[in-house]
Backbone as ProteinMPNN parsed JSONL, in Angstrom:
{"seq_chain_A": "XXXXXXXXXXXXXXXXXXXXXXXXXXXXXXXXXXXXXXXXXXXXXXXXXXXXXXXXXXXXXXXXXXXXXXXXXXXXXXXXXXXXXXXXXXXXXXXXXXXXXXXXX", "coords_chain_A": {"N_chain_A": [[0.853, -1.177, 0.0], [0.259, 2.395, 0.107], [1.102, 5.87, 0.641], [-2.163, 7.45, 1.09], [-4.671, 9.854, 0.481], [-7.192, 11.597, 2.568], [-10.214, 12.977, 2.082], [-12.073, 15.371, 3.701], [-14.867, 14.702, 4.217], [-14.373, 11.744, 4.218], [-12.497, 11.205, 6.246], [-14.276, 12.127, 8.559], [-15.931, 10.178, 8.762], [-14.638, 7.456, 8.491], [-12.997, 7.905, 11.236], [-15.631, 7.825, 12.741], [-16.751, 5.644, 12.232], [-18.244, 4.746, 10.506], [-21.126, 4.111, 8.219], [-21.384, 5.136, 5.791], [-19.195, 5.777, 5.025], [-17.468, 4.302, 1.717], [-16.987, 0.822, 1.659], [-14.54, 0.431, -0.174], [-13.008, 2.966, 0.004], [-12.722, 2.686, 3.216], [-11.528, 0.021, 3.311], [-9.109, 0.744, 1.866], [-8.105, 2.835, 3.582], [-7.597, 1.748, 6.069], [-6.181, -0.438, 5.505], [-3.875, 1.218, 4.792], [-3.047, 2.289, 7.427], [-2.6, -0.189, 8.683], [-0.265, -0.662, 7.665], [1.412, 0.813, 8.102], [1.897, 3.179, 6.565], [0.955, 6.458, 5.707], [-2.351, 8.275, 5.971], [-3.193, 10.944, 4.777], [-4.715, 14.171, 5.88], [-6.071, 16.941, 5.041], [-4.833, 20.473, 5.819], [-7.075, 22.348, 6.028], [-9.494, 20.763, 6.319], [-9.242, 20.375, 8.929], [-9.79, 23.023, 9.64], [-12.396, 22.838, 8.189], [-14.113, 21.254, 9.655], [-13.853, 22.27, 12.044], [-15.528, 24.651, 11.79], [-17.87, 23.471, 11.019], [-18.605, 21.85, 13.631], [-19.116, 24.226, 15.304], [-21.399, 25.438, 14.259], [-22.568, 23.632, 14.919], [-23.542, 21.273, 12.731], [-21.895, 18.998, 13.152], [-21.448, 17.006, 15.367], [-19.53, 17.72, 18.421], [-17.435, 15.23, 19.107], [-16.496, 14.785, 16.794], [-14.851, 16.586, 16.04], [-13.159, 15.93, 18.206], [-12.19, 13.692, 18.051], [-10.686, 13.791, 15.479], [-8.862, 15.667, 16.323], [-7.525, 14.002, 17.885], [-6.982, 12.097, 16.501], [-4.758, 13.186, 14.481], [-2.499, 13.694, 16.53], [-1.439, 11.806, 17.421], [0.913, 9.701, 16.951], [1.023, 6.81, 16.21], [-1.827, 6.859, 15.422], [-1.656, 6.983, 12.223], [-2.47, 9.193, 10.662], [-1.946, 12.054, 9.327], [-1.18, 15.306, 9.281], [-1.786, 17.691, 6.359], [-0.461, 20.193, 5.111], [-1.454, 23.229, 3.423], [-0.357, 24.783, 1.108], [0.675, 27.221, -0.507], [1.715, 26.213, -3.344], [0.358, 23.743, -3.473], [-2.572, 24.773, -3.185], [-2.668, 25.99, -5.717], [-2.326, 23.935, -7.174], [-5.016, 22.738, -7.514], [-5.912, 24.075, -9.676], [-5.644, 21.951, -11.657], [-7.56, 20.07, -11.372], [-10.041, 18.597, -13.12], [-13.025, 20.06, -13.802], [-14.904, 18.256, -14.442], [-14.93, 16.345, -13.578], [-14.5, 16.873, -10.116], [-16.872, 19.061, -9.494], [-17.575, 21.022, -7.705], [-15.309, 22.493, -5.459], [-15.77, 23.425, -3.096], [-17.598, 21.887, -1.034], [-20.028, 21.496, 1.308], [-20.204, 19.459, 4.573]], "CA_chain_A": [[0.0, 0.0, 0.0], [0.711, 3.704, -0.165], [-0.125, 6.97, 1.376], [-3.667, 8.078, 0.686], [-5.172, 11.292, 1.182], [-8.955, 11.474, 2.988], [-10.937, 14.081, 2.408], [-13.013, 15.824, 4.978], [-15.672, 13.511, 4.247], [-13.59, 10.278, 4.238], [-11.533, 11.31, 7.207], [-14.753, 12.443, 9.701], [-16.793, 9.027, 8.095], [-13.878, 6.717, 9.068], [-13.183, 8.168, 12.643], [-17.026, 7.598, 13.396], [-16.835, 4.269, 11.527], [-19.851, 5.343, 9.511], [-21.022, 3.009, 7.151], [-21.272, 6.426, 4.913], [-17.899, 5.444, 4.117], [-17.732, 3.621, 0.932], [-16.076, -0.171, 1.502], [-13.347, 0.537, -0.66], [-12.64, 3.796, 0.769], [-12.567, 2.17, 4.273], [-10.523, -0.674, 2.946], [-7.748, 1.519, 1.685], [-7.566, 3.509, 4.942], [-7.255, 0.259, 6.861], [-4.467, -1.177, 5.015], [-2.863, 1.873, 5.206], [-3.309, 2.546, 8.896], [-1.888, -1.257, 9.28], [1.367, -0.553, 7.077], [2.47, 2.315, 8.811], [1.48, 4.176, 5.864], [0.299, 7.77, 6.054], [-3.554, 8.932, 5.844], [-3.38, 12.343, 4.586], [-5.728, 15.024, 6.246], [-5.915, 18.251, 4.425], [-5.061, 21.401, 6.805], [-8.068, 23.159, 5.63], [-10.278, 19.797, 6.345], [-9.397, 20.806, 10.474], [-10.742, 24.253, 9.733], [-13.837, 22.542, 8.074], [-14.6, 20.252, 11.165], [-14.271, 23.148, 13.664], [-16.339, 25.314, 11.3], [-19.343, 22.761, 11.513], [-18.877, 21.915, 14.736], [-19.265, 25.411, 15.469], [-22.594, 25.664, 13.179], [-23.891, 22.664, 15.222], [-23.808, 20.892, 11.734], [-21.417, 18.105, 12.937], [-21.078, 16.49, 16.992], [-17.886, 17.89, 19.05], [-16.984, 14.694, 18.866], [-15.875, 14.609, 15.816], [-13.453, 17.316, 16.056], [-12.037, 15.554, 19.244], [-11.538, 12.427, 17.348], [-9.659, 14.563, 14.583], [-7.626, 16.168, 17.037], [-6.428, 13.543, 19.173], [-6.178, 10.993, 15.511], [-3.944, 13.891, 14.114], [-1.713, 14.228, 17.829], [-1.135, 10.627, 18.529], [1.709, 9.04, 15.612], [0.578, 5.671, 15.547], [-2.338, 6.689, 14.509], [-1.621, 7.144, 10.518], [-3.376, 10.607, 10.231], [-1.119, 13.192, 9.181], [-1.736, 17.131, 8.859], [-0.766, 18.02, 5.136], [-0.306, 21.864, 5.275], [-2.372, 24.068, 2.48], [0.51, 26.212, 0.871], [0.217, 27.746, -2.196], [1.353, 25.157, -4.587], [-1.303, 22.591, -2.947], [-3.603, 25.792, -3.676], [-2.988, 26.012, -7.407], [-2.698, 22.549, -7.93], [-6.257, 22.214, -7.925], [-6.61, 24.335, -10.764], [-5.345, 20.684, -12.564], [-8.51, 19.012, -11.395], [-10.907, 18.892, -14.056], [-14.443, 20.43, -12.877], [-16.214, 17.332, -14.846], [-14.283, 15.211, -11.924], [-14.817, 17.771, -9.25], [-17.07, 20.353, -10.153], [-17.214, 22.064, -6.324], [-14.017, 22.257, -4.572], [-15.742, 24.223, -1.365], [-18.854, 21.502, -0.478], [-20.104, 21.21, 2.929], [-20.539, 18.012, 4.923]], "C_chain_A": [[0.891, 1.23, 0.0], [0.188, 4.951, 0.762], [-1.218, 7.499, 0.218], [-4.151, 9.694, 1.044], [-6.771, 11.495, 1.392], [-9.102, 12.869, 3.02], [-11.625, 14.386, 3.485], [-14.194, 14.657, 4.994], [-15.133, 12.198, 5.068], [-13.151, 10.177, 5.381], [-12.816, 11.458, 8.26], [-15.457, 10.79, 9.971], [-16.419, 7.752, 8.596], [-13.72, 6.988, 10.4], [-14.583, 7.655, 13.142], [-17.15, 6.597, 12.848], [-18.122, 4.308, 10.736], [-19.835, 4.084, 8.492], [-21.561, 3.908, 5.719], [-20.164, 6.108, 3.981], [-17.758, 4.508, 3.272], [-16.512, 2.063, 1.852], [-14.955, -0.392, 1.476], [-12.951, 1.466, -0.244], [-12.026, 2.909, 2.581], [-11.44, 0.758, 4.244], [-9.127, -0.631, 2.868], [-7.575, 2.251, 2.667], [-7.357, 2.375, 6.105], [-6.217, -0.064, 6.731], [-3.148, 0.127, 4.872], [-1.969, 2.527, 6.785], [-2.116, 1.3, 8.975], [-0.429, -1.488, 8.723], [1.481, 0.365, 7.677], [2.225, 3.487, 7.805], [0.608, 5.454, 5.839], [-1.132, 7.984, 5.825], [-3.124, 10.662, 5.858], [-4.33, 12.848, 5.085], [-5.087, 16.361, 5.407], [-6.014, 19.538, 5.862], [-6.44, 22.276, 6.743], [-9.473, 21.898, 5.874], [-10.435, 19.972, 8.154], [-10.492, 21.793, 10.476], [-11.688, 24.178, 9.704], [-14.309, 22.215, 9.152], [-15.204, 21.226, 11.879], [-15.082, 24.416, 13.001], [-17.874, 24.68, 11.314], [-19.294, 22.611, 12.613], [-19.586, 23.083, 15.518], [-20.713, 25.772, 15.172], [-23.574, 24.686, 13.426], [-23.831, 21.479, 14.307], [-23.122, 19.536, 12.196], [-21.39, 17.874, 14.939], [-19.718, 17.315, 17.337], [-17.45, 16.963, 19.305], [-16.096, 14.43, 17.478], [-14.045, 15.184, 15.421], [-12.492, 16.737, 17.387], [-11.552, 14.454, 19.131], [-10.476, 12.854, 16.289], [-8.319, 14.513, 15.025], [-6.684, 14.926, 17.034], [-5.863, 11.885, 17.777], [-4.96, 11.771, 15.305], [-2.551, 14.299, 15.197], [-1.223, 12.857, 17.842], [-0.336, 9.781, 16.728], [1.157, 7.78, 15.193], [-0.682, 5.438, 14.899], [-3.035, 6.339, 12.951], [-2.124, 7.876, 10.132], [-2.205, 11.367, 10.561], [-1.549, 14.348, 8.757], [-1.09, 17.361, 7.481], [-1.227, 19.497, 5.097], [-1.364, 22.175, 3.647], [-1.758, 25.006, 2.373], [-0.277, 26.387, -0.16], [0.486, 26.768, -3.638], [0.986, 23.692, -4.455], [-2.518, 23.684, -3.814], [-4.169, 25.659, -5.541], [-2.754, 25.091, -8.014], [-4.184, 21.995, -8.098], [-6.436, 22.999, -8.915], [-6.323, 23.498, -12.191], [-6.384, 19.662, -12.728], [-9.623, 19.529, -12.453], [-12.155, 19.332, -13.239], [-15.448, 19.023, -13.431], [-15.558, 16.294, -13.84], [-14.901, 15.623, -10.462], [-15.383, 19.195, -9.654], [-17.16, 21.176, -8.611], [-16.581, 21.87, -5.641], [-15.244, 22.544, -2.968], [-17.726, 23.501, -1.193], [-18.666, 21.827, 1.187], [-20.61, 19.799, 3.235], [-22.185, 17.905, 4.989]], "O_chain_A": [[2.114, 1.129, -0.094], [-0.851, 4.988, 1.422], [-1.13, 7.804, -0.971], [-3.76, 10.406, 1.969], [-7.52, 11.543, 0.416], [-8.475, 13.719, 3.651], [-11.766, 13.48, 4.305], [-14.241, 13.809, 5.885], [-15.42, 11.805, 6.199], [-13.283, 9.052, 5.862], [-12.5, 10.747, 9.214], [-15.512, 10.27, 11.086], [-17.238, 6.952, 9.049], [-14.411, 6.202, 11.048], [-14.498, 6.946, 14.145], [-18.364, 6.435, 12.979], [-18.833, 3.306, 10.667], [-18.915, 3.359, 8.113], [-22.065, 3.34, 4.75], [-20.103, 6.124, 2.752], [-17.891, 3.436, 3.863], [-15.488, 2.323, 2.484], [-14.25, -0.989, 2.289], [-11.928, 1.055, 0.304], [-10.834, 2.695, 2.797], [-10.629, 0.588, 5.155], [-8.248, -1.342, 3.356], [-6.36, 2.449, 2.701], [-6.715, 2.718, 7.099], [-5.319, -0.059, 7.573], [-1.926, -0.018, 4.858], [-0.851, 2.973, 7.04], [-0.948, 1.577, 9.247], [0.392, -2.281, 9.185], [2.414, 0.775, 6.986], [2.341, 4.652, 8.183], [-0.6, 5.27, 5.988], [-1.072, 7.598, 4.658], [-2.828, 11.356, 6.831], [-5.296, 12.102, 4.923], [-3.901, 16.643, 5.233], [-6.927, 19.571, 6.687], [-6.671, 22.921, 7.766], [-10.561, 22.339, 5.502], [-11.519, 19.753, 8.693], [-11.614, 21.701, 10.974], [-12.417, 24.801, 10.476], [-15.052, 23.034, 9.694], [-16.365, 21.317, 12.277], [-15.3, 25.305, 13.823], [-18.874, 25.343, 11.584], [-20.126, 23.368, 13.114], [-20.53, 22.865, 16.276], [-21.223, 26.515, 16.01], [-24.679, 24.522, 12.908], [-24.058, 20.438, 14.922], [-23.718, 18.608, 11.651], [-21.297, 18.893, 15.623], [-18.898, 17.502, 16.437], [-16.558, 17.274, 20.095], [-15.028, 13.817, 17.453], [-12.968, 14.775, 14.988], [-11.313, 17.058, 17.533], [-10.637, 14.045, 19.846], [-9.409, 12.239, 16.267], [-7.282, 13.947, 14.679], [-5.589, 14.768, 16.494], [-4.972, 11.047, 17.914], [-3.959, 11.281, 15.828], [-1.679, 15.07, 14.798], [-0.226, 12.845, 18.565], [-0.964, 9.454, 15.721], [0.83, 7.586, 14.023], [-0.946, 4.494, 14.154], [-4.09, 5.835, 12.566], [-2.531, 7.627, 8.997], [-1.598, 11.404, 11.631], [-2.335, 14.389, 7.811], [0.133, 17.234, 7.417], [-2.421, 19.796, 5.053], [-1.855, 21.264, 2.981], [-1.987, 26.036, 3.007], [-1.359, 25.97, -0.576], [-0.238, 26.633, -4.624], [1.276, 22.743, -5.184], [-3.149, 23.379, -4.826], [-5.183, 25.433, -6.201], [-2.85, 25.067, -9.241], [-4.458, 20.971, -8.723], [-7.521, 22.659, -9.386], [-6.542, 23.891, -13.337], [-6.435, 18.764, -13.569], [-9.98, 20.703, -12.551], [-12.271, 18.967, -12.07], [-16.544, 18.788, -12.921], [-16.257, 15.331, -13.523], [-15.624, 14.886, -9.791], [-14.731, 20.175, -10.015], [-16.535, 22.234, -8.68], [-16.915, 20.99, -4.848], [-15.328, 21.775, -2.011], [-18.751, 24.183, -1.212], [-17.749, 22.185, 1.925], [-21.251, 19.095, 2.455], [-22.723, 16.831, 5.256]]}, "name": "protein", "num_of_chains": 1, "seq": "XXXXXXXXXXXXXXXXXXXXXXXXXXXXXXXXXXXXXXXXXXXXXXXXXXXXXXXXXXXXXXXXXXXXXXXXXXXXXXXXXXXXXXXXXXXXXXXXXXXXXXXXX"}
């Protein structure tokens, strides 16, 4: 396996073991968890959390499962920062792939 990168979705879906989370999604964050392999979190996927939380929209659990996945190494949740050429690499994603970068949960 490899590192992956979970979206806000993927990443709150898995923590709460949701069965939201597709299979295969949940599959591949498994086997990466159990290789030592990284789970990407997007820095801007924190902000989301504690922006719903905030709005009611999501439990304060969620964000304290975030946290303390993103604090604790053996986890396999890593913070990937949101510079600028993360920024303007999405203007590579096609919109017929992703047509709204900025959903909400």
């Amino acid at each position: 396996m490899a590192a992956i990168v979970a979206d806000t979705h993927a990443a709150v879906w898995y923590l709460l073991n949701s069965n939201s989370l597709s299979p295969n999604a949940q599959r591949a964050m498994d086997e990466a968890v159990e290789a030592g392999d990284p789970v990407y979190v997007s820095s801007i996927s924190l902000v989301e959390v504690v922006y719903l939380v905030e709005k009611g929209k999501l439990p304060s659990v969620v964000l304290e499962r975030l946290t303390r996945a993103l604090s604790e190494p053996d986890s396999g949740f890593v913070i990937a920062p949101l510079n600028l050429s993360v920024a303007l690499a999405i203007l590579q994603i096609p919109r017929e792939i992703v047509p709204d970068i900025l959903t909400e949960l």
